[in-house]
Amino acid sequence: MPGHFEPLPGGGAAVALDEVEISIIRSLAVQLLELIGPGPGADAPDDPLAELFADGPSEPPADPVLRRLFPDAYSDPDKAPASPAEAEQRRAHSAEFRRYTENDLRAGKRENALGVIRSLDALAAAGEGGAVLKLTREESRQWLGALNDLRLAIGARLEITDEDDTDLLYRLPEEDPRKPMVLAYLWLGGLQETLVATLLS
């Protein structure tokens, strides 16, 4: 079980984590929350409908990590628009789609990250040192979403665009300042892969 998820009877998953691993995942989840930011209704916390009916942004985020987490719906990096009119049509469709969906996507990503933090805090409160984290099926889905978002965020920072980039990162020298991020990216990928296998079993 160390380093990978295993299925639990009746659904869900379990993984053994030590103190350092718990600290790393929690820290990354907190950073992800800070990056995603509060919802659009945060300025009016006394109005529970404020976020529900707030329009989302219509332009892609400036930050490359947020662009990876919230990509344009109508862009195709492998196929350039045939004309300026088609490019403008794609932009307009993407803006409209983003306006109506990004708030919900952000809320879902925040909830997944919070789910990871809550489960790790409960694990830390239950005992000292490392322990076995046991997740329900719903908590496992939250973890899967958060692990995916964390890998997308780190991959964007490392400028990973395809599998060849990952192969190059394996060969980075130890003194390369990107090495800790690469190790986190690969480790989270292993966790994600075993969690997917567990949920499909």
JSON list of C-alpha atoms in Angstrom, two decimals:
[
{"chain": "A", "resi": 1, "resn": "MET", "atom": "CA", "xyz": [0.00, 0.00, 0.00]},
{"chain": "A", "resi": 2, "resn": "PRO", "atom": "CA", "xyz": [2.82, 2.56, 0.54]},
{"chain": "A", "resi": 3, "resn": "GLY", "atom": "CA", "xyz": [2.82, 5.04, -2.33]},
{"chain": "A", "resi": 4, "resn": "HIS", "atom": "CA", "xyz": [-0.26, 3.74, -4.10]},
{"chain": "A", "resi": 5, "resn": "PHE", "atom": "CA", "xyz": [-3.98, 3.45, -3.61]},
{"chain": "A", "resi": 6, "resn": "GLU", "atom": "CA", "xyz": [-5.72, 0.13, -3.00]},
{"chain": "A", "resi": 7, "resn": "PRO", "atom": "CA", "xyz": [-9.44, -0.63, -3.06]},
{"chain": "A", "resi": 8, "resn": "LEU", "atom": "CA", "xyz": [-11.52, -0.80, 0.10]},
{"chain": "A", "resi": 9, "resn": "PRO", "atom": "CA", "xyz": [-14.42, -3.23, 0.54]},
{"chain": "A", "resi": 10, "resn": "GLY", "atom": "CA", "xyz": [-17.66, -1.57, -0.49]},
{"chain": "A", "resi": 11, "resn": "GLY", "atom": "CA", "xyz": [-15.94, 1.07, -2.62]},
{"chain": "A", "resi": 12, "resn": "GLY", "atom": "CA", "xyz": [-13.46, 3.77, -1.83]},
{"chain": "A", "resi": 13, "resn": "ALA", "atom": "CA", "xyz": [-9.69, 3.59, -1.60]},
{"chain": "A", "resi": 14, "resn": "ALA", "atom": "CA", "xyz": [-6.85, 3.59, 0.90]},
{"chain": "A", "resi": 15, "resn": "VAL", "atom": "CA", "xyz": [-3.24, 4.75, 0.76]},
{"chain": "A", "resi": 16, "resn": "ALA", "atom": "CA", "xyz": [-0.44, 4.84, 3.33]},
{"chain": "A", "resi": 17, "resn": "LEU", "atom": "CA", "xyz": [1.11, 8.31, 3.64]},
{"chain": "A", "resi": 18, "resn": "ASP", "atom": "CA", "xyz": [3.94, 9.46, 5.85]},
{"chain": "A", "resi": 19, "resn": "GLU", "atom": "CA", "xyz": [4.16, 12.89, 7.49]},
{"chain": "A", "resi": 20, "resn": "VAL", "atom": "CA", "xyz": [6.21, 14.40, 4.67]},
{"chain": "A", "resi": 21, "resn": "GLU", "atom": "CA", "xyz": [3.82, 13.13, 1.99]},
{"chain": "A", "resi": 22, "resn": "ILE", "atom": "CA", "xyz": [0.83, 14.44, 3.93]},
{"chain": "A", "resi": 23, "resn": "SER", "atom": "CA", "xyz": [2.52, 17.82, 4.28]},
{"chain": "A", "resi": 24, "resn": "ILE", "atom": "CA", "xyz": [3.41, 18.03, 0.57]},
{"chain": "A", "resi": 25, "resn": "ILE", "atom": "CA", "xyz": [-0.05, 17.11, -0.69]},
{"chain": "A", "resi": 26, "resn": "ARG", "atom": "CA", "xyz": [-1.74, 19.46, 1.77]},
{"chain": "A", "resi": 27, "resn": "SER", "atom": "CA", "xyz": [0.58, 22.33, 0.86]},
{"chain": "A", "resi": 28, "resn": "LEU", "atom": "CA", "xyz": [-0.03, 21.79, -2.86]},
{"chain": "A", "resi": 29, "resn": "ALA", "atom": "CA", "xyz": [-3.80, 21.66, -2.32]},
{"chain": "A", "resi": 30, "resn": "VAL", "atom": "CA", "xyz": [-3.69, 24.93, -0.35]},
{"chain": "A", "resi": 31, "resn": "GLN", "atom": "CA", "xyz": [-1.66, 26.56, -3.15]},
{"chain": "A", "resi": 32, "resn": "LEU", "atom": "CA", "xyz": [-4.20, 25.30, -5.68]},
{"chain": "A", "resi": 33, "resn": "LEU", "atom": "CA", "xyz": [-7.02, 26.87, -3.65]},
{"chain": "A", "resi": 34, "resn": "GLU", "atom": "CA", "xyz": [-5.14, 30.19, -3.55]},
{"chain": "A", "resi": 35, "resn": "LEU", "atom": "CA", "xyz": [-4.55, 30.02, -7.30]},
{"chain": "A", "resi": 36, "resn": "ILE", "atom": "CA", "xyz": [-8.19, 29.27, -8.14]},
{"chain": "A", "resi": 37, "resn": "GLY", "atom": "CA", "xyz": [-9.31, 32.04, -5.79]},
{"chain": "A", "resi": 38, "resn": "PRO", "atom": "CA", "xyz": [-12.66, 32.78, -4.17]},
{"chain": "A", "resi": 39, "resn": "GLY", "atom": "CA", "xyz": [-15.92, 32.55, -6.04]},
{"chain": "A", "resi": 40, "resn": "PRO", "atom": "CA", "xyz": [-17.54, 35.53, -7.76]},
{"chain": "A", "resi": 41, "resn": "GLY", "atom": "CA", "xyz": [-19.96, 35.99, -4.85]},
{"chain": "A", "resi": 42, "resn": "ALA", "atom": "CA", "xyz": [-17.13, 36.41, -2.32]},
{"chain": "A", "resi": 43, "resn": "ASP", "atom": "CA", "xyz": [-17.71, 40.17, -2.16]},
{"chain": "A", "resi": 44, "resn": "ALA", "atom": "CA", "xyz": [-21.26, 39.58, -0.92]},
{"chain": "A", "resi": 45, "resn": "PRO", "atom": "CA", "xyz": [-20.98, 36.67, 1.55]},
{"chain": "A", "resi": 46, "resn": "ASP", "atom": "CA", "xyz": [-24.40, 37.48, 3.10]},
{"chain": "A", "resi": 47, "resn": "ASP", "atom": "CA", "xyz": [-26.14, 36.84, -0.22]},
{"chain": "A", "resi": 48, "resn": "PRO", "atom": "CA", "xyz": [-26.15, 33.09, -0.94]},
{"chain": "A", "resi": 49, "resn": "LEU", "atom": "CA", "xyz": [-27.52, 33.69, -4.43]},
{"chain": "A", "resi": 50, "resn": "ALA", "atom": "CA", "xyz": [-24.73, 36.08, -5.43]},
{"chain": "A", "resi": 51, "resn": "GLU", "atom": "CA", "xyz": [-22.37, 33.38, -6.66]},
{"chain": "A", "resi": 52, "resn": "LEU", "atom": "CA", "xyz": [-25.14, 31.25, -8.14]},
{"chain": "A", "resi": 53, "resn": "PHE", "atom": "CA", "xyz": [-26.28, 33.98, -10.53]},
{"chain": "A", "resi": 54, "resn": "ALA", "atom": "CA", "xyz": [-22.97, 35.77, -11.12]},
{"chain": "A", "resi": 55, "resn": "ASP", "atom": "CA", "xyz": [-21.67, 35.71, -14.69]},
{"chain": "A", "resi": 56, "resn": "GLY", "atom": "CA", "xyz": [-18.25, 34.22, -15.11]},
{"chain": "A", "resi": 57, "resn": "PRO", "atom": "CA", "xyz": [-15.34, 35.77, -16.99]},
{"chain": "A", "resi": 58, "resn": "SER", "atom": "CA", "xyz": [-15.44, 35.80, -20.76]},
{"chain": "A", "resi": 59, "resn": "GLU", "atom": "CA", "xyz": [-11.70, 36.04, -21.38]},
{"chain": "A", "resi": 60, "resn": "PRO", "atom": "CA", "xyz": [-9.13, 33.28, -20.75]},
{"chain": "A", "resi": 61, "resn": "PRO", "atom": "CA", "xyz": [-7.00, 33.77, -17.61]},
{"chain": "A", "resi": 62, "resn": "ALA", "atom": "CA", "xyz": [-3.62, 35.46, -18.04]},
{"chain": "A", "resi": 63, "resn": "ASP", "atom": "CA", "xyz": [-1.82, 32.93, -15.83]},
{"chain": "A", "resi": 64, "resn": "PRO", "atom": "CA", "xyz": [-0.69, 29.90, -17.89]},
{"chain": "A", "resi": 65, "resn": "VAL", "atom": "CA", "xyz": [-1.60, 27.53, -15.04]},
{"chain": "A", "resi": 66, "resn": "LEU", "atom": "CA", "xyz": [-5.15, 28.86, -14.89]},
{"chain": "A", "resi": 67, "resn": "ARG", "atom": "CA", "xyz": [-5.35, 28.67, -18.69]},
{"chain": "A", "resi": 68, "resn": "ARG", "atom": "CA", "xyz": [-4.45, 24.97, -18.39]},
{"chain": "A", "resi": 69, "resn": "LEU", "atom": "CA", "xyz": [-7.04, 24.43, -15.65]},
{"chain": "A", "resi": 70, "resn": "PHE", "atom": "CA", "xyz": [-9.72, 26.43, -17.52]},
{"chain": "A", "resi": 71, "resn": "PRO", "atom": "CA", "xyz": [-8.94, 26.02, -21.23]},
{"chain": "A", "resi": 72, "resn": "ASP", "atom": "CA", "xyz": [-10.95, 27.53, -24.07]},
{"chain": "A", "resi": 73, "resn": "ALA", "atom": "CA", "xyz": [-13.75, 25.21, -25.11]},
{"chain": "A", "resi": 74, "resn": "TYR", "atom": "CA", "xyz": [-13.63, 26.01, -28.82]},
{"chain": "A", "resi": 75, "resn": "SER", "atom": "CA", "xyz": [-9.91, 26.22, -29.47]},
{"chain": "A", "resi": 76, "resn": "ASP", "atom": "CA", "xyz": [-8.00, 23.53, -31.32]},
{"chain": "A", "resi": 77, "resn": "PRO", "atom": "CA", "xyz": [-4.22, 23.83, -30.95]},
{"chain": "A", "resi": 78, "resn": "ASP", "atom": "CA", "xyz": [-3.72, 21.36, -33.81]},
{"chain": "A", "resi": 79, "resn": "LYS", "atom": "CA", "xyz": [-5.92, 23.23, -36.30]},
{"chain": "A", "resi": 80, "resn": "ALA", "atom": "CA", "xyz": [-5.54, 26.94, -37.01]},
{"chain": "A", "resi": 81, "resn": "PRO", "atom": "CA", "xyz": [-8.65, 28.88, -38.02]},
{"chain": "A", "resi": 82, "resn": "ALA", "atom": "CA", "xyz": [-9.18, 28.97, -41.78]},
{"chain": "A", "resi": 83, "resn": "SER", "atom": "CA", "xyz": [-9.99, 32.68, -41.75]},
{"chain": "A", "resi": 84, "resn": "PRO", "atom": "CA", "xyz": [-10.12, 35.72, -39.47]},
{"chain": "A", "resi": 85, "resn": "ALA", "atom": "CA", "xyz": [-13.90, 35.30, -39.38]},
{"chain": "A", "resi": 86, "resn": "GLU", "atom": "CA", "xyz": [-13.56, 31.72, -38.12]},
{"chain": "A", "resi": 87, "resn": "ALA", "atom": "CA", "xyz": [-11.02, 32.86, -35.52]},
{"chain": "A", "resi": 88, "resn": "GLU", "atom": "CA", "xyz": [-13.44, 35.52, -34.30]},
{"chain": "A", "resi": 89, "resn": "GLN", "atom": "CA", "xyz": [-16.32, 33.03, -34.23]},
{"chain": "A", "resi": 90, "resn": "ARG", "atom": "CA", "xyz": [-14.25, 30.60, -32.13]},
{"chain": "A", "resi": 91, "resn": "ARG", "atom": "CA", "xyz": [-13.31, 33.41, -29.77]},
{"chain": "A", "resi": 92, "resn": "ALA", "atom": "CA", "xyz": [-16.93, 34.48, -29.37]},
{"chain": "A", "resi": 93, "resn": "HIS", "atom": "CA", "xyz": [-18.13, 30.91, -28.73]},
{"chain": "A", "resi": 94, "resn": "SER", "atom": "CA", "xyz": [-15.33, 30.32, -26.22]},
{"chain": "A", "resi": 95, "resn": "ALA", "atom": "CA", "xyz": [-16.13, 33.56, -24.40]},
{"chain": "A", "resi": 96, "resn": "GLU", "atom": "CA", "xyz": [-19.82, 32.69, -24.16]},
{"chain": "A", "resi": 97, "resn": "PHE", "atom": "CA", "xyz": [-19.11, 29.15, -22.97]},
{"chain": "A", "resi": 98, "resn": "ARG", "atom": "CA", "xyz": [-16.60, 30.40, -20.38]},
{"chain": "A", "resi": 99, "resn": "ARG", "atom": "CA", "xyz": [-19.05, 33.02, -19.12]},
{"chain": "A", "resi": 100, "resn": "TYR", "atom": "CA", "xyz": [-21.63, 30.38, -18.23]},
{"chain": "A", "resi": 101, "resn": "THR", "atom": "CA", "xyz": [-19.40, 27.51, -17.08]},
{"chain": "A", "resi": 102, "resn": "GLU", "atom": "CA", "xyz": [-16.19, 28.78, -15.47]},
{"chain": "A", "resi": 103, "resn": "ASN", "atom": "CA", "xyz": [-17.77, 29.71, -12.13]},
{"chain": "A", "resi": 104, "resn": "ASP", "atom": "CA", "xyz": [-19.10, 26.16, -11.72]},
{"chain": "A", "resi": 105, "resn": "LEU", "atom": "CA", "xyz": [-15.78, 24.66, -12.79]},
{"chain": "A", "resi": 106, "resn": "ARG", "atom": "CA", "xyz": [-13.93, 26.81, -10.27]},
{"chain": "A", "resi": 107, "resn": "ALA", "atom": "CA", "xyz": [-16.37, 25.87, -7.51]},
{"chain": "A", "resi": 108, "resn": "GLY", "atom": "CA", "xyz": [-15.89, 22.17, -8.29]},
{"chain": "A", "resi": 109, "resn": "LYS", "atom": "CA", "xyz": [-12.11, 22.47, -8.27]},
{"chain": "A", "resi": 110, "resn": "ARG", "atom": "CA", "xyz": [-12.22, 24.39, -4.98]},
{"chain": "A", "resi": 111, "resn": "GLU", "atom": "CA", "xyz": [-14.44, 21.73, -3.43]},
{"chain": "A", "resi": 112, "resn": "ASN", "atom": "CA", "xyz": [-12.10, 18.96, -4.57]},
{"chain": "A", "resi": 113, "resn": "ALA", "atom": "CA", "xyz": [-9.06, 20.71, -3.12]},
{"chain": "A", "resi": 114, "resn": "LEU", "atom": "CA", "xyz": [-10.92, 21.39, 0.13]},
{"chain": "A", "resi": 115, "resn": "GLY", "atom": "CA", "xyz": [-11.91, 17.72, 0.28]},
{"chain": "A", "resi": 116, "resn": "VAL", "atom": "CA", "xyz": [-8.24, 16.73, 0.09]},
{"chain": "A", "resi": 117, "resn": "ILE", "atom": "CA", "xyz": [-7.29, 19.21, 2.81]},
{"chain": "A", "resi": 118, "resn": "ARG", "atom": "CA", "xyz": [-10.13, 18.08, 5.10]},
{"chain": "A", "resi": 119, "resn": "SER", "atom": "CA", "xyz": [-9.28, 14.40, 4.77]},
{"chain": "A", "resi": 120, "resn": "LEU", "atom": "CA", "xyz": [-5.59, 15.05, 5.42]},
{"chain": "A", "resi": 121, "resn": "ASP", "atom": "CA", "xyz": [-6.41, 17.23, 8.44]},
{"chain": "A", "resi": 122, "resn": "ALA", "atom": "CA", "xyz": [-8.67, 14.49, 9.82]},
{"chain": "A", "resi": 123, "resn": "LEU", "atom": "CA", "xyz": [-5.89, 11.95, 9.28]},
{"chain": "A", "resi": 124, "resn": "ALA", "atom": "CA", "xyz": [-3.34, 14.16, 11.07]},
{"chain": "A", "resi": 125, "resn": "ALA", "atom": "CA", "xyz": [-5.75, 14.77, 13.96]},
{"chain": "A", "resi": 126, "resn": "ALA", "atom": "CA", "xyz": [-6.32, 11.03, 14.39]},
{"chain": "A", "resi": 127, "resn": "GLY", "atom": "CA", "xyz": [-2.71, 10.16, 15.16]},
{"chain": "A", "resi": 128, "resn": "GLU", "atom": "CA", "xyz": [0.96, 10.97, 14.95]},
{"chain": "A", "resi": 129, "resn": "GLY", "atom": "CA", "xyz": [3.23, 10.41, 12.01]},
{"chain": "A", "resi": 130, "resn": "GLY", "atom": "CA", "xyz": [2.14, 8.64, 8.88]},
{"chain": "A", "resi": 131, "resn": "ALA", "atom": "CA", "xyz": [-1.09, 6.74, 8.66]},
{"chain": "A", "resi": 132, "resn": "VAL", "atom": "CA", "xyz": [-3.42, 4.98, 6.26]},
{"chain": "A", "resi": 133, "resn": "LEU", "atom": "CA", "xyz": [-5.82, 7.38, 4.59]},
{"chain": "A", "resi": 134, "resn": "LYS", "atom": "CA", "xyz": [-9.18, 5.74, 3.92]},
{"chain": "A", "resi": 135, "resn": "LEU", "atom": "CA", "xyz": [-11.50, 7.44, 1.47]},
{"chain": "A", "resi": 136, "resn": "THR", "atom": "CA", "xyz": [-15.12, 6.82, 0.57]},
{"chain": "A", "resi": 137, "resn": "ARG", "atom": "CA", "xyz": [-15.99, 6.54, -3.11]},
{"chain": "A", "resi": 138, "resn": "GLU", "atom": "CA", "xyz": [-17.09, 10.20, -3.15]},
{"chain": "A", "resi": 139, "resn": "GLU", "atom": "CA", "xyz": [-13.91, 11.34, -1.38]},
{"chain": "A", "resi": 140, "resn": "SER", "atom": "CA", "xyz": [-11.91, 9.26, -3.86]},
{"chain": "A", "resi": 141, "resn": "ARG", "atom": "CA", "xyz": [-13.53, 11.15, -6.73]},
{"chain": "A", "resi": 142, "resn": "GLN", "atom": "CA", "xyz": [-12.63, 14.47, -5.08]},
{"chain": "A", "resi": 143, "resn": "TRP", "atom": "CA", "xyz": [-9.05, 13.28, -4.66]},
{"chain": "A", "resi": 144, "resn": "LEU", "atom": "CA", "xyz": [-8.92, 12.19, -8.29]},
{"chain": "A", "resi": 145, "resn": "GLY", "atom": "CA", "xyz": [-10.09, 15.61, -9.46]},
{"chain": "A", "resi": 146, "resn": "ALA", "atom": "CA", "xyz": [-7.64, 17.42, -7.18]},
{"chain": "A", "resi": 147, "resn": "LEU", "atom": "CA", "xyz": [-4.70, 15.19, -8.17]},
{"chain": "A", "resi": 148, "resn": "ASN", "atom": "CA", "xyz": [-5.50, 15.86, -11.82]},
{"chain": "A", "resi": 149, "resn": "ASP", "atom": "CA", "xyz": [-5.64, 19.63, -11.20]},
{"chain": "A", "resi": 150, "resn": "LEU", "atom": "CA", "xyz": [-2.36, 19.56, -9.26]},
{"chain": "A", "resi": 151, "resn": "ARG", "atom": "CA", "xyz": [-0.63, 17.69, -12.07]},
{"chain": "A", "resi": 152, "resn": "LEU", "atom": "CA", "xyz": [-2.04, 20.10, -14.67]},
{"chain": "A", "resi": 153, "resn": "ALA", "atom": "CA", "xyz": [-0.82, 23.06, -12.60]},
{"chain": "A", "resi": 154, "resn": "ILE", "atom": "CA", "xyz": [2.67, 21.65, -12.09]},
{"chain": "A", "resi": 155, "resn": "GLY", "atom": "CA", "xyz": [2.81, 20.52, -15.72]},
{"chain": "A", "resi": 156, "resn": "ALA", "atom": "CA", "xyz": [1.98, 24.06, -16.85]},
{"chain": "A", "resi": 157, "resn": "ARG", "atom": "CA", "xyz": [4.74, 25.49, -14.65]},
{"chain": "A", "resi": 158, "resn": "LEU", "atom": "CA", "xyz": [7.17, 22.92, -16.10]},
{"chain": "A", "resi": 159, "resn": "GLU", "atom": "CA", "xyz": [5.86, 23.70, -19.62]},
{"chain": "A", "resi": 160, "resn": "ILE", "atom": "CA", "xyz": [4.95, 20.07, -20.28]},
{"chain": "A", "resi": 161, "resn": "THR", "atom": "CA", "xyz": [2.87, 19.84, -23.44]},
{"chain": "A", "resi": 162, "resn": "ASP", "atom": "CA", "xyz": [3.29, 16.19, -24.46]},
{"chain": "A", "resi": 163, "resn": "GLU", "atom": "CA", "xyz": [4.77, 12.85, -23.37]},
{"chain": "A", "resi": 164, "resn": "ASP", "atom": "CA", "xyz": [8.19, 13.69, -24.86]},
{"chain": "A", "resi": 165, "resn": "ASP", "atom": "CA", "xyz": [8.51, 16.57, -22.39]},
{"chain": "A", "resi": 166, "resn": "THR", "atom": "CA", "xyz": [7.96, 14.14, -19.51]},
{"chain": "A", "resi": 167, "resn": "ASP", "atom": "CA", "xyz": [10.74, 11.88, -20.82]},
{"chain": "A", "resi": 168, "resn": "LEU", "atom": "CA", "xyz": [13.14, 14.83, -20.87]},
{"chain": "A", "resi": 169, "resn": "LEU", "atom": "CA", "xyz": [12.24, 15.73, -17.28]},
{"chain": "A", "resi": 170, "resn": "TYR", "atom": "CA", "xyz": [13.23, 12.25, -16.12]},
{"chain": "A", "resi": 171, "resn": "ARG", "atom": "CA", "xyz": [16.77, 13.02, -17.24]},
{"chain": "A", "resi": 172, "resn": "LEU", "atom": "CA", "xyz": [17.16, 16.39, -15.50]},
{"chain": "A", "resi": 173, "resn": "PRO", "atom": "CA", "xyz": [20.35, 16.64, -13.42]},
{"chain": "A", "resi": 174, "resn": "GLU", "atom": "CA", "xyz": [19.90, 16.70, -9.65]},
{"chain": "A", "resi": 175, "resn": "GLU", "atom": "CA", "xyz": [21.04, 20.34, -9.41]},
{"chain": "A", "resi": 176, "resn": "ASP", "atom": "CA", "xyz": [18.32, 21.56, -11.79]},
{"chain": "A", "resi": 177, "resn": "PRO", "atom": "CA", "xyz": [15.96, 23.86, -9.83]},
{"chain": "A", "resi": 178, "resn": "ARG", "atom": "CA", "xyz": [12.96, 22.19, -11.50]},
{"chain": "A", "resi": 179, "resn": "LYS", "atom": "CA", "xyz": [13.85, 18.78, -10.06]},
{"chain": "A", "resi": 180, "resn": "PRO", "atom": "CA", "xyz": [11.63, 18.99, -6.91]},
{"chain": "A", "resi": 181, "resn": "MET", "atom": "CA", "xyz": [8.65, 20.01, -9.05]},
{"chain": "A", "resi": 182, "resn": "VAL", "atom": "CA", "xyz": [9.37, 17.17, -11.47]},
{"chain": "A", "resi": 183, "resn": "LEU", "atom": "CA", "xyz": [9.50, 14.65, -8.62]},
{"chain": "A", "resi": 184, "resn": "ALA", "atom": "CA", "xyz": [6.18, 15.96, -7.26]},
{"chain": "A", "resi": 185, "resn": "TYR", "atom": "CA", "xyz": [4.64, 15.77, -10.75]},
{"chain": "A", "resi": 186, "resn": "LEU", "atom": "CA", "xyz": [5.74, 12.15, -11.24]},
{"chain": "A", "resi": 187, "resn": "TRP", "atom": "CA", "xyz": [4.73, 11.10, -7.70]},
{"chain": "A", "resi": 188, "resn": "LEU", "atom": "CA", "xyz": [1.26, 12.66, -8.03]},
{"chain": "A", "resi": 189, "resn": "GLY", "atom": "CA", "xyz": [0.94, 10.91, -11.39]},
{"chain": "A", "resi": 190, "resn": "GLY", "atom": "CA", "xyz": [1.58, 7.57, -9.72]},
{"chain": "A", "resi": 191, "resn": "LEU", "atom": "CA", "xyz": [-1.01, 8.29, -7.05]},
{"chain": "A", "resi": 192, "resn": "GLN", "atom": "CA", "xyz": [-3.52, 9.38, -9.68]},
{"chain": "A", "resi": 193, "resn": "GLU", "atom": "CA", "xyz": [-2.94, 6.29, -11.80]},
{"chain": "A", "resi": 194, "resn": "THR", "atom": "CA", "xyz": [-3.42, 3.87, -8.89]},
{"chain": "A", "resi": 195, "resn": "LEU", "atom": "CA", "xyz": [-6.52, 5.76, -7.71]},
{"chain": "A", "resi": 196, "resn": "VAL", "atom": "CA", "xyz": [-8.06, 5.49, -11.19]},
{"chain": "A", "resi": 197, "resn": "ALA", "atom": "CA", "xyz": [-7.29, 1.76, -11.25]},
{"chain": "A", "resi": 198, "resn": "THR", "atom": "CA", "xyz": [-8.82, 1.38, -7.78]},
{"chain": "A", "resi": 199, "resn": "LEU", "atom": "CA", "xyz": [-12.04, 3.15, -8.75]},
{"chain": "A", "resi": 200, "resn": "LEU", "atom": "CA", "xyz": [-12.34, 1.05, -11.92]},
{"chain": "A", "resi": 201, "resn": "SER", "atom": "CA", "xyz": [-11.78, -2.25, -10.13]}
]
